[in-house]
Amino acid sequence: MGTNESAVISQGFLAPYPVFKGPRMGDNTSETVSRRRGRQGSASNKKSLKILLELVKFVLPYKLKVAAALVALVFTAALTLSVGHGVRLLIDNGFAEQSLNELSSAIQFILVVTVLISSGTFFRFYLVSSVGERVSADIRLAVFNHVIKLHPSYFELNGSGDIMSRLTTDTSLLQTIIGSSFSMAMRSALLCFGGMVMLFATNVKLTLIVLISVPFILLPILFFGRRVRALSRHSQDSMADVGSYAGEAIEHIKTVQSYSYEPQEQASFATEVERAYELGRRRVTQRAILISAVIAIVFGAIAGMLWVGGSDVINGVMSAGDLGAFVFYSIMVASSIANISEVFGELQRAAGATERLIEILQVKSDILAPSNSKSVDLNSGKVAFNNIDFYYPSRPNQAAIAGLNLVAEEGKILALVGPSGAGKTTLFELLQRFYDPREGAVTLGNIDIRDFEPSELRKEMALVPQQPALFSNDVFHNIRYGSPDATDEDVIAAAKKAHAHDFITNLPEGYKSFLGEKGVRLSGGQKQRIAIARAILKDPKILLLDEATSALDSESEHHVQQELDELMKGRTTIIIAHRLSTIQHADKIAVLDQGQLVDIGSHQSLLQSCELYQRLVELQFKHIA
């Protein structure tokens, strides 16, 4: 991508708009969806086509192409208007004079003009369409680049299906508008204006008859256009609902089928589809009424004009050629107005799509880099949570962490244990700065992590989650996520250390085997070993393990644990564990409950001093027994 494109994508936008929240599985009642619509309906109705001005900043880098297209547009419009002169010559000099030479001259004039119009239309269509394709791609890239850097809490409130709908459906709609409809609107506007000028030049009286119909044409455009705009936004939101619901059902297909829930999901999805259809039908109805009303009024005016003009020709007031030219210009003006009314409906849809895209681009990330970020050149790998209070945005009244103080010493292993909901995973998310605490600070090397560039901070860490996130690419891609510049040999070496090499080589294409969506072609243990290999390849200063061996069999766990023990040497390591046997070697074990630190110490000391730890150990040994 060139400099111009990058400049466009990095530009800021106006004040944020309200963000639509996509549906969740099971949340499909008409009442729920209508409440969502109600929150936005009033805001959407106040919008106008001015929102399309937001697209100008994406078009500006291609102003030379746009200018060339406009030249071609004016050129072809002027030539099209000159066809009326050819019609006048054809009738007055050819037919009226009964002259084959004059007839031939008129036909030759029309043919030459036609060839020139055809050539100009080629350049206009190519230039405008190519700009539409490029601008659509730039918008899609800008939205994706913005979304991928947003804070995780944004995705707690906004469904991925809705975001994908904006990235695909809405940008494709804008591509059509910019690459076709906008050009048609400009062409029709020029022909309409030029045709009106020619109408006045040909016959003022007949022109005034045509102009009487103009207010009657504008009224349905304004009245029904407002309705089309509101319905277009609701229709696009409803289609996003459909995509979100289908995507979630397919993502959890095994759960759906395991509980034999297919009939309920089919019924719920049918409800979403019918709602989208009904909104689309209402929008199409309004557009159909708009177009038909405009056509009826326009051609009614032409009929009246023909009666008056025909009377003038019969009475010798004007020539048949002038009437023919006038009819040609009238039809041109009428068809241009009809095209404008149709394109106006498309522009309403474009306004809705633009609004939805700008909404995303307006969202400001809660996790921002400081203006003068410090270099993550760690002299110390010490991690400290200092008097932390934290509330998830989706649960603002329930503390996930409350007044917690905890230190992970450099080069030492700190284990976190406690019941579900104790706040263990939350500490990992705070340390990686996916969220910022409401009170207190997380420090790394005695420096507040908010003083670091977030991406640079995260480069110093490697996370092995309990449920590894794999991509539908090949094995090389998934392991190389830990170090994009790693060679194939480095990847294979990391896989061997994670005891993943053997099963990888047995895959159909070895390390080049595609793993399917979310690694669906692998077992839970195989996914975990891929994630461990990724962490080994990254070679981080801080290692975060969230039940990293929970999906492995005993033999694999033994071998992988040996490699992890080797990997943990000299690194600050924080482990979340439910199987206490895996953390007895930890330097310190922190016992958490309801976001608070209950006790901290070694395994043996906690068995003596911490009642909660004793209970966790007893429950686990009973389970093993």
XYZ file of C-alpha atoms in Angstrom:
625
model
C 0.000 0.000 0.000
C 1.282 3.435 -0.915
C 1.748 6.534 1.183
C -1.593 8.003 0.220
C -3.519 4.936 1.293
C -1.702 4.727 4.612
C -2.368 8.395 5.262
C -6.063 7.898 4.724
C -6.279 4.906 7.033
C -4.468 6.683 9.842
C -6.646 9.814 9.774
C -9.058 10.589 12.604
C -12.800 10.991 12.393
C -15.598 13.019 13.933
C -17.378 12.389 17.240
C -18.387 8.762 17.865
C -21.792 7.377 17.005
C -23.766 4.867 19.116
C -22.538 1.335 18.606
C -24.884 -1.487 17.716
C -24.598 -4.589 19.860
C -24.990 -7.902 18.072
C -27.143 -10.706 19.481
C -25.962 -13.625 21.551
C -27.026 -17.244 21.308
C -30.537 -17.651 22.554
C -31.145 -13.898 22.741
C -33.497 -13.910 19.800
C -36.875 -12.712 20.987
C -38.578 -9.971 19.060
C -38.847 -7.929 22.241
C -35.092 -8.065 22.885
C -34.168 -7.150 19.319
C -36.761 -4.389 19.161
C -35.328 -2.881 22.345
C -31.936 -2.787 20.664
C -33.473 -1.207 17.602
C -35.292 1.311 19.774
C -32.055 2.567 21.251
C -30.759 3.396 17.832
C -33.849 4.142 15.834
C -34.228 7.695 17.015
C -30.565 8.425 16.460
C -30.568 6.843 13.013
C -33.615 8.793 11.895
C -31.783 12.030 12.604
C -28.957 11.075 10.274
C -28.828 12.455 6.772
C -26.773 11.906 3.674
C -24.158 14.189 5.249
C -22.648 11.051 6.763
C -21.435 10.208 3.243
C -19.038 13.155 3.501
C -16.998 10.887 5.791
C -16.068 8.940 2.654
C -14.367 11.987 1.121
C -11.188 11.434 3.141
C -10.926 7.951 1.636
C -11.446 9.231 -1.913
C -9.024 12.190 -1.728
C -5.838 10.121 -2.310
C -7.251 9.196 -5.720
C -8.315 12.701 -6.725
C -6.460 12.503 -10.044
C -8.435 9.434 -11.092
C -11.639 11.053 -9.878
C -10.826 14.231 -11.804
C -10.165 12.228 -14.974
C -13.456 10.385 -14.467
C -15.277 13.697 -14.052
C -13.736 14.996 -17.295
C -14.923 11.845 -19.076
C -18.317 12.282 -17.426
C -18.729 15.880 -18.597
C -17.453 14.923 -22.048
C -19.962 12.079 -22.471
C -22.826 14.132 -21.005
C -22.171 16.984 -23.445
C -22.024 14.550 -26.359
C -25.243 12.879 -25.231
C -26.989 16.238 -25.201
C -25.719 16.923 -28.725
C -27.679 13.912 -29.955
C -30.759 16.135 -29.659
C -29.287 18.380 -32.351
C -28.868 15.287 -34.513
C -32.535 14.441 -33.995
C -33.498 17.965 -35.111
C -31.363 17.642 -38.251
C -32.786 14.189 -38.926
C -36.376 15.432 -38.834
C -36.152 18.943 -40.301
C -33.422 18.414 -42.914
C -33.815 14.732 -43.625
C -37.481 13.836 -43.319
C -39.073 17.244 -43.962
C -36.810 18.111 -46.908
C -36.954 14.547 -48.249
C -33.161 14.761 -48.770
C -31.020 11.613 -48.617
C -27.835 13.708 -48.328
C -29.175 15.586 -45.302
C -30.450 12.314 -43.856
C -27.012 10.729 -44.311
C -25.303 13.733 -42.713
C -27.614 13.554 -39.697
C -27.069 9.814 -39.314
C -23.281 10.232 -39.629
C -23.347 12.956 -36.978
C -25.281 10.672 -34.597
C -22.928 7.728 -35.285
C -19.782 9.791 -34.635
C -21.268 11.124 -31.414
C -22.233 7.584 -30.391
C -18.671 6.292 -30.895
C -17.266 9.178 -28.856
C -19.842 8.586 -26.095
C -18.919 4.902 -26.037
C -15.202 5.702 -25.687
C -15.790 8.287 -22.973
C -18.089 5.901 -21.088
C -15.370 3.243 -21.096
C -12.865 5.541 -19.406
C -15.480 6.931 -17.001
C -16.688 3.489 -15.963
C -13.180 2.077 -15.603
C -11.853 5.003 -13.574
C -14.845 5.274 -11.265
C -15.123 1.514 -10.740
C -11.409 1.161 -9.981
C -11.643 3.988 -7.440
C -14.661 2.273 -5.888
C -12.738 -0.990 -5.571
C -9.718 0.774 -4.070
C -11.708 2.907 -1.634
C -13.725 -0.116 -0.507
C -10.507 -2.016 0.142
C -9.054 0.955 2.047
C -12.142 1.267 4.236
C -12.163 -2.464 4.939
C -8.475 -2.313 5.838
C -8.953 0.782 8.005
C -11.796 -0.844 9.943
C -9.865 -4.094 10.446
C -6.673 -2.284 11.485
C -8.696 -0.260 13.983
C -10.742 -3.177 15.333
C -7.743 -5.424 15.894
C -6.221 -2.825 18.245
C -9.347 -2.175 20.314
C -9.524 -3.107 23.980
C -10.958 -6.590 24.722
C -13.935 -5.183 26.642
C -15.269 -3.789 23.356
C -15.790 -7.353 22.158
C -17.669 -8.245 25.326
C -20.434 -5.909 24.151
C -20.197 -6.259 20.352
C -20.666 -9.534 18.536
C -18.061 -10.708 16.055
C -20.833 -11.440 13.537
C -21.913 -7.806 13.520
C -18.322 -6.633 13.077
C -17.802 -9.095 10.220
C -21.010 -7.873 8.577
C -19.645 -4.343 8.617
C -16.297 -5.469 7.215
C -17.864 -7.423 4.348
C -21.470 -6.529 3.524
C -21.281 -2.820 4.315
C -17.970 -2.227 2.553
C -19.214 -4.154 -0.501
C -22.275 -1.913 -0.580
C -20.057 1.181 -0.497
C -17.993 -0.314 -3.298
C -21.142 -0.460 -5.445
C -22.161 3.061 -4.480
C -18.773 4.670 -5.122
C -17.942 2.585 -8.173
C -21.329 2.749 -9.902
C -24.260 4.497 -8.278
C -22.408 7.726 -7.506
C -21.198 7.927 -11.103
C -24.755 7.349 -12.334
C -26.020 10.075 -10.027
C -23.432 12.550 -11.322
C -24.167 11.628 -14.939
C -27.914 11.932 -14.396
C -27.499 15.273 -12.626
C -25.406 16.650 -15.501
C -27.835 15.364 -18.126
C -30.763 16.744 -16.150
C -29.183 20.185 -15.871
C -27.933 20.219 -19.467
C -31.274 18.922 -20.695
C -33.107 21.712 -18.872
C -30.839 24.285 -20.490
C -31.535 22.791 -23.918
C -35.261 22.678 -23.187
C -35.294 26.412 -22.473
C -33.233 27.047 -25.599
C -35.693 25.029 -27.689
C -39.065 26.203 -26.361
C -39.694 28.223 -23.191
C -43.472 27.580 -23.007
C -43.138 23.800 -23.141
C -40.296 23.933 -20.644
C -42.451 25.771 -18.120
C -45.066 23.036 -18.473
C -42.406 20.451 -17.604
C -41.156 22.521 -14.646
C -44.614 22.588 -13.075
C -44.168 18.882 -12.327
C -40.815 19.335 -10.502
C -42.250 20.064 -7.013
C -44.469 17.023 -7.350
C -41.374 14.948 -8.114
C -39.381 16.289 -5.164
C -42.114 15.626 -2.606
C -42.070 11.802 -2.871
C -38.257 11.809 -3.011
C -38.044 13.708 0.271
C -40.911 11.891 1.982
C -40.138 8.303 1.014
C -36.365 8.902 0.985
C -36.408 9.548 4.725
C -38.249 6.269 5.291
C -35.874 4.352 3.028
C -32.871 5.671 4.959
C -34.239 4.565 8.333
C -35.313 1.160 7.022
C -31.932 0.693 5.302
C -30.095 1.046 8.597
C -32.472 -1.318 10.389
C -32.256 -3.804 7.513
C -28.450 -3.838 7.643
C -28.502 -4.287 11.423
C -30.963 -7.145 11.041
C -28.712 -8.849 8.492
C -25.886 -8.523 11.000
C -28.140 -10.293 13.527
C -28.639 -13.135 11.078
C -24.890 -13.479 10.496
C -24.116 -13.328 14.207
C -26.688 -15.969 15.099
C -25.651 -18.352 12.330
C -21.952 -17.891 13.095
C -22.420 -18.627 16.775
C -24.539 -21.720 16.129
C -21.987 -23.077 13.652
C -19.101 -22.265 15.982
C -20.734 -24.356 18.715
C -22.094 -27.023 16.364
C -20.952 -29.937 18.519
C -22.766 -28.518 21.533
C -25.885 -27.911 19.444
C -25.902 -31.467 18.138
C -24.860 -32.999 21.445
C -27.992 -31.609 23.103
C -30.166 -32.337 20.019
C -30.969 -28.639 19.910
C -31.119 -28.404 16.113
C -34.931 -27.858 15.890
C -34.800 -24.970 18.388
C -31.855 -23.367 16.614
C -33.591 -23.781 13.265
C -36.724 -22.123 14.633
C -34.739 -19.287 16.225
C -32.724 -18.713 13.061
C -35.916 -18.725 10.998
C -37.221 -15.959 13.275
C -34.083 -13.885 12.623
C -34.301 -14.497 8.858
C -37.986 -13.565 8.756
C -37.295 -10.380 10.684
C -34.538 -9.459 8.218
C -36.835 -10.326 5.295
C -39.677 -8.202 6.659
C -37.416 -5.188 7.105
C -35.988 -5.705 3.623
C -39.500 -6.047 2.166
C -40.600 -2.807 3.803
C -37.524 -1.025 2.489
C -38.090 -2.340 -1.042
C -41.753 -1.335 -0.855
C -40.849 2.240 0.028
C -38.282 2.379 -2.768
C -40.757 0.917 -5.258
C -43.357 3.530 -4.298
C -40.744 6.260 -4.629
C -39.580 5.171 -8.084
C -43.065 4.510 -9.468
C -44.371 7.849 -8.159
C -41.520 9.742 -9.789
C -41.952 7.912 -13.102
C -45.726 8.490 -13.138
C -45.369 12.200 -12.457
C -42.518 12.684 -14.925
C -44.091 10.883 -17.836
C -47.464 12.462 -17.070
C -45.792 15.824 -17.509
C -44.232 14.633 -20.777
C -47.651 13.550 -22.046
C -49.065 17.001 -21.307
C -46.094 18.607 -22.994
C -46.565 16.432 -26.111
C -50.178 17.483 -26.428
C -49.279 21.179 -26.256
C -46.222 20.754 -28.499
C -48.148 18.691 -31.050
C -50.771 21.415 -31.242
C -48.042 24.006 -31.893
C -46.547 21.895 -34.720
C -49.974 21.490 -36.328
C -50.569 25.237 -36.028
C -47.106 26.008 -37.470
C -45.800 27.672 -34.308
C -42.771 25.311 -34.092
C -41.106 22.820 -36.422
C -41.389 19.068 -36.119
C -37.604 18.923 -35.622
C -37.795 21.290 -32.662
C -40.557 19.170 -31.124
C -38.521 16.000 -31.731
C -35.469 17.558 -30.079
C -37.639 18.831 -27.237
C -39.101 15.358 -26.706
C -35.584 13.899 -26.738
C -34.416 16.372 -24.093
C -37.588 15.867 -22.058
C -37.142 12.112 -22.020
C -33.507 12.609 -21.110
C -34.439 14.891 -18.215
C -37.216 12.496 -17.118
C -34.996 9.419 -17.224
C -32.252 11.342 -15.390
C -34.647 12.319 -12.629
C -35.880 8.714 -12.422
C -32.275 7.519 -12.178
C -31.551 10.099 -9.500
C -34.548 8.952 -7.470
C -33.380 5.340 -7.740
C -29.796 6.221 -6.903
C -31.115 8.323 -4.031
C -32.465 5.108 -2.526
C -29.055 3.500 -2.965
C -27.438 6.495 -1.312
C -29.768 6.001 1.655
C -28.429 2.474 2.019
C -24.894 3.790 1.610
C -25.548 6.303 4.384
C -26.590 3.453 6.670
C -23.521 1.409 5.749
C -21.221 4.408 6.191
C -22.725 5.157 9.572
C -22.127 1.586 10.746
C -18.509 1.661 9.556
C -17.782 5.087 11.017
C -19.208 3.871 14.342
C -16.405 1.334 14.570
C -13.745 3.759 13.405
C -14.928 6.214 16.063
C -14.478 3.767 18.937
C -11.509 4.812 21.055
C -9.476 2.076 22.669
C -9.429 2.152 26.456
C -5.850 0.854 26.340
C -3.692 3.641 24.966
C 0.049 3.997 24.619
C 1.556 6.861 26.635
C 2.733 9.928 24.733
C 6.300 9.284 25.919
C 6.461 5.520 26.238
C 9.431 3.957 27.978
C 11.582 1.299 26.385
C 10.849 -2.205 27.621
C 14.530 -2.865 28.277
C 14.074 -4.859 31.422
C 16.826 -4.824 33.986
C 14.440 -6.663 36.246
C 11.664 -9.138 35.499
C 9.936 -8.472 38.807
C 6.145 -8.271 38.494
C 4.091 -6.529 41.179
C 0.371 -5.956 41.651
C 0.088 -2.958 43.956
C -3.231 -2.400 45.752
C -5.251 -3.456 42.701
C -8.997 -2.841 42.395
C -10.534 -3.985 39.116
C -14.062 -4.281 37.736
C -14.882 -5.765 34.337
C -16.753 -3.227 32.163
C -19.623 -5.678 31.723
C -19.889 -6.064 35.530
C -19.170 -2.559 36.865
C -20.621 -3.246 40.315
C -18.843 -6.524 41.002
C -15.152 -6.380 41.892
C -13.062 -8.985 40.095
C -9.964 -7.943 42.096
C -10.201 -6.037 45.391
C -7.254 -4.439 47.195
C -4.776 -7.079 46.044
C -1.025 -6.841 46.632
C 1.148 -9.541 45.102
C 4.735 -9.847 43.848
C 6.298 -12.317 41.401
C 10.061 -12.163 41.915
C 12.453 -12.147 38.987
C 13.518 -15.626 37.922
C 11.094 -17.223 40.400
C 7.911 -19.245 39.968
C 4.693 -17.890 41.429
C 1.665 -20.155 41.360
C -1.915 -18.914 41.648
C -4.537 -21.229 43.117
C -8.098 -20.781 44.254
C -11.668 -21.621 43.328
C -13.238 -20.557 40.023
C -13.865 -16.820 39.934
C -11.066 -16.082 42.375
C -9.393 -13.685 39.894
C -6.475 -15.777 38.679
C -7.036 -15.279 34.935
C -7.910 -11.637 35.579
C -4.392 -11.056 36.918
C -2.988 -12.423 33.651
C -5.200 -10.038 31.670
C -4.149 -7.079 33.800
C -0.483 -7.985 33.445
C -0.810 -8.141 29.644
C -2.708 -4.861 29.878
C -5.868 -6.031 28.195
C -7.507 -3.966 30.924
C -6.334 -1.251 33.297
C -7.175 -1.425 37.018
C -9.588 1.093 38.502
C -7.183 1.646 41.404
C -3.555 0.701 41.959
C -0.874 -0.207 39.441
C 0.765 -3.223 37.875
C 4.521 -2.785 37.606
C 7.196 -4.582 35.662
C 10.751 -3.963 36.750
C 9.346 -1.326 39.161
C 7.848 0.598 36.206
C 4.105 1.024 35.778
C 3.149 -1.033 32.720
C 0.979 1.901 31.560
C 4.269 3.678 30.774
C 5.096 1.059 28.127
C 3.818 0.716 24.589
C 1.259 -2.139 24.966
C 2.560 -4.137 22.003
C 6.163 -3.816 23.214
C 5.120 -4.877 26.716
C 3.402 -8.007 25.413
C 6.447 -8.996 23.381
C 8.183 -9.722 26.679
C 5.542 -12.278 27.660
C 4.314 -15.634 26.412
C 0.989 -17.100 27.440
C 0.054 -20.760 27.272
C -3.709 -20.780 27.922
C -5.837 -23.660 29.118
C -7.778 -23.514 25.846
C -5.191 -22.637 23.178
C -6.204 -20.284 20.373
C -5.206 -21.796 17.042
C -5.773 -20.415 13.567
C -7.035 -22.221 10.480
C -3.627 -21.863 8.854
C -0.901 -24.515 8.839
C 1.267 -25.726 11.726
C 4.197 -23.511 10.733
C 1.979 -20.427 10.918
C 0.521 -21.354 14.298
C 3.853 -22.035 15.999
C 5.583 -19.119 14.261
C 3.049 -16.798 15.921
C 5.527 -16.823 18.805
C 8.278 -15.405 16.601
C 7.291 -14.284 13.070
C 10.902 -14.204 11.869
C 11.743 -17.730 13.027
C 13.075 -20.183 10.464
C 11.451 -23.530 9.742
C 14.289 -25.185 11.652
C 13.557 -23.025 14.709
C 9.877 -23.961 14.543
C 10.663 -27.660 14.306
C 13.098 -27.425 17.223
C 10.433 -25.755 19.380
C 7.909 -28.416 18.400
C 10.335 -31.156 19.415
C 10.831 -29.548 22.830
C 7.048 -29.428 23.250
C 6.794 -33.103 22.245
C 4.642 -32.094 19.284
C 6.977 -33.109 16.453
C 5.858 -36.730 16.237
C 2.135 -36.082 15.835
C 2.812 -33.145 13.499
C 4.843 -35.317 11.123
C 1.961 -37.815 11.071
C -0.449 -35.156 9.804
C -1.297 -35.395 6.060
C 1.132 -32.626 5.065
C 3.254 -32.459 8.183
C 4.069 -28.929 9.264
C 2.208 -27.581 6.224
C -1.067 -29.206 7.271
C -3.946 -26.817 7.750
C -5.541 -27.211 11.154
C -9.082 -26.060 10.384
C -11.055 -23.369 12.187
C -9.742 -22.983 15.745
C -7.557 -26.064 15.187
C -10.594 -28.330 14.984
C -8.536 -31.118 13.356
C -6.413 -31.549 16.477
C -7.196 -33.068 19.853
C -7.135 -30.955 23.014
C -3.695 -32.270 23.988
C -2.277 -31.640 20.514
C -3.554 -28.070 20.574
C -1.896 -27.533 23.926
C 1.444 -28.804 22.681
C 1.252 -26.442 19.690
C 0.642 -23.574 22.129
C 3.587 -24.671 24.273
C 5.823 -24.840 21.189
C 4.714 -21.308 20.337
C 5.751 -20.092 23.795
C 9.074 -21.943 23.615
C 9.785 -20.315 20.241
C 9.017 -16.855 21.611
C 11.640 -17.259 24.353
C 9.994 -14.663 26.641
C 11.245 -12.917 29.777
C 7.937 -13.587 31.510
C 6.103 -16.885 31.133
C 2.390 -17.165 31.887
C 1.002 -20.703 32.166
C -2.726 -21.249 32.583
C -3.148 -24.982 33.221
C -0.700 -25.452 30.349
C -0.632 -29.266 30.582
C -4.237 -29.932 31.615
C -5.190 -31.632 28.327
C -2.151 -33.926 28.167
C -1.961 -37.575 29.094
C 0.328 -38.512 31.980
C 3.297 -39.526 29.823
C 3.123 -36.470 27.580
C 2.658 -34.252 30.611
C 5.793 -35.681 32.201
C 7.921 -34.943 29.110
C 6.377 -31.527 28.413
C 6.694 -30.539 32.067
C 10.418 -31.280 31.873
C 10.712 -28.904 28.903
C 8.632 -26.279 30.689
C 10.854 -26.612 33.757
C 13.827 -25.959 31.503
C 12.012 -23.030 29.880
C 11.150 -21.517 33.280
C 14.750 -21.341 34.418
C 15.895 -17.747 34.821
C 12.456 -16.383 33.850
C 9.713 -14.829 35.893
C 6.960 -17.427 35.709
C 3.367 -17.172 36.892
C 1.303 -20.347 36.827
C -2.442 -20.815 37.209
C -3.104 -24.325 38.404
C -6.014 -26.418 39.565
C -3.988 -29.614 39.764
C -1.883 -28.789 42.791
C 0.582 -31.586 42.069
C 1.973 -29.508 39.188
C 2.933 -26.514 41.354
C 4.417 -28.034 44.487
C 7.832 -27.040 43.145
C 6.803 -23.350 42.859
C 8.829 -20.832 44.880
C 5.604 -19.280 46.153
C 1.949 -20.240 45.969
C -0.641 -17.445 46.246
C -4.107 -18.499 47.375
C -6.856 -16.270 45.953
C -10.557 -16.083 46.673
C -13.127 -13.584 45.357
C -10.418 -11.302 44.005
C -8.445 -11.122 47.254
C -5.172 -12.617 48.410
C -5.987 -15.097 51.203
C -2.459 -16.374 51.892
C 0.920 -16.886 50.244
C 3.757 -19.283 50.951
C 5.218 -22.651 50.012
C 3.151 -25.803 49.636
C 4.142 -27.090 53.061
C 3.617 -23.792 54.878
C 0.176 -23.321 53.318
C -0.862 -26.799 54.411
C -0.224 -25.617 57.941
C -1.578 -22.062 57.771
C -4.279 -21.768 55.070
C -7.647 -23.420 55.561
C -8.753 -22.753 51.950
C -5.568 -24.336 50.568
C -6.030 -27.333 52.846
C -9.580 -27.769 51.552
C -8.446 -27.523 47.908
C -5.780 -30.174 48.522
C -8.209 -32.484 50.314
C -10.814 -32.169 47.555
C -8.241 -32.943 44.917
C -6.871 -35.993 46.666
C -10.430 -37.264 47.247
C -11.073 -36.800 43.532
C -7.925 -38.725 42.656
C -8.839 -41.482 45.069
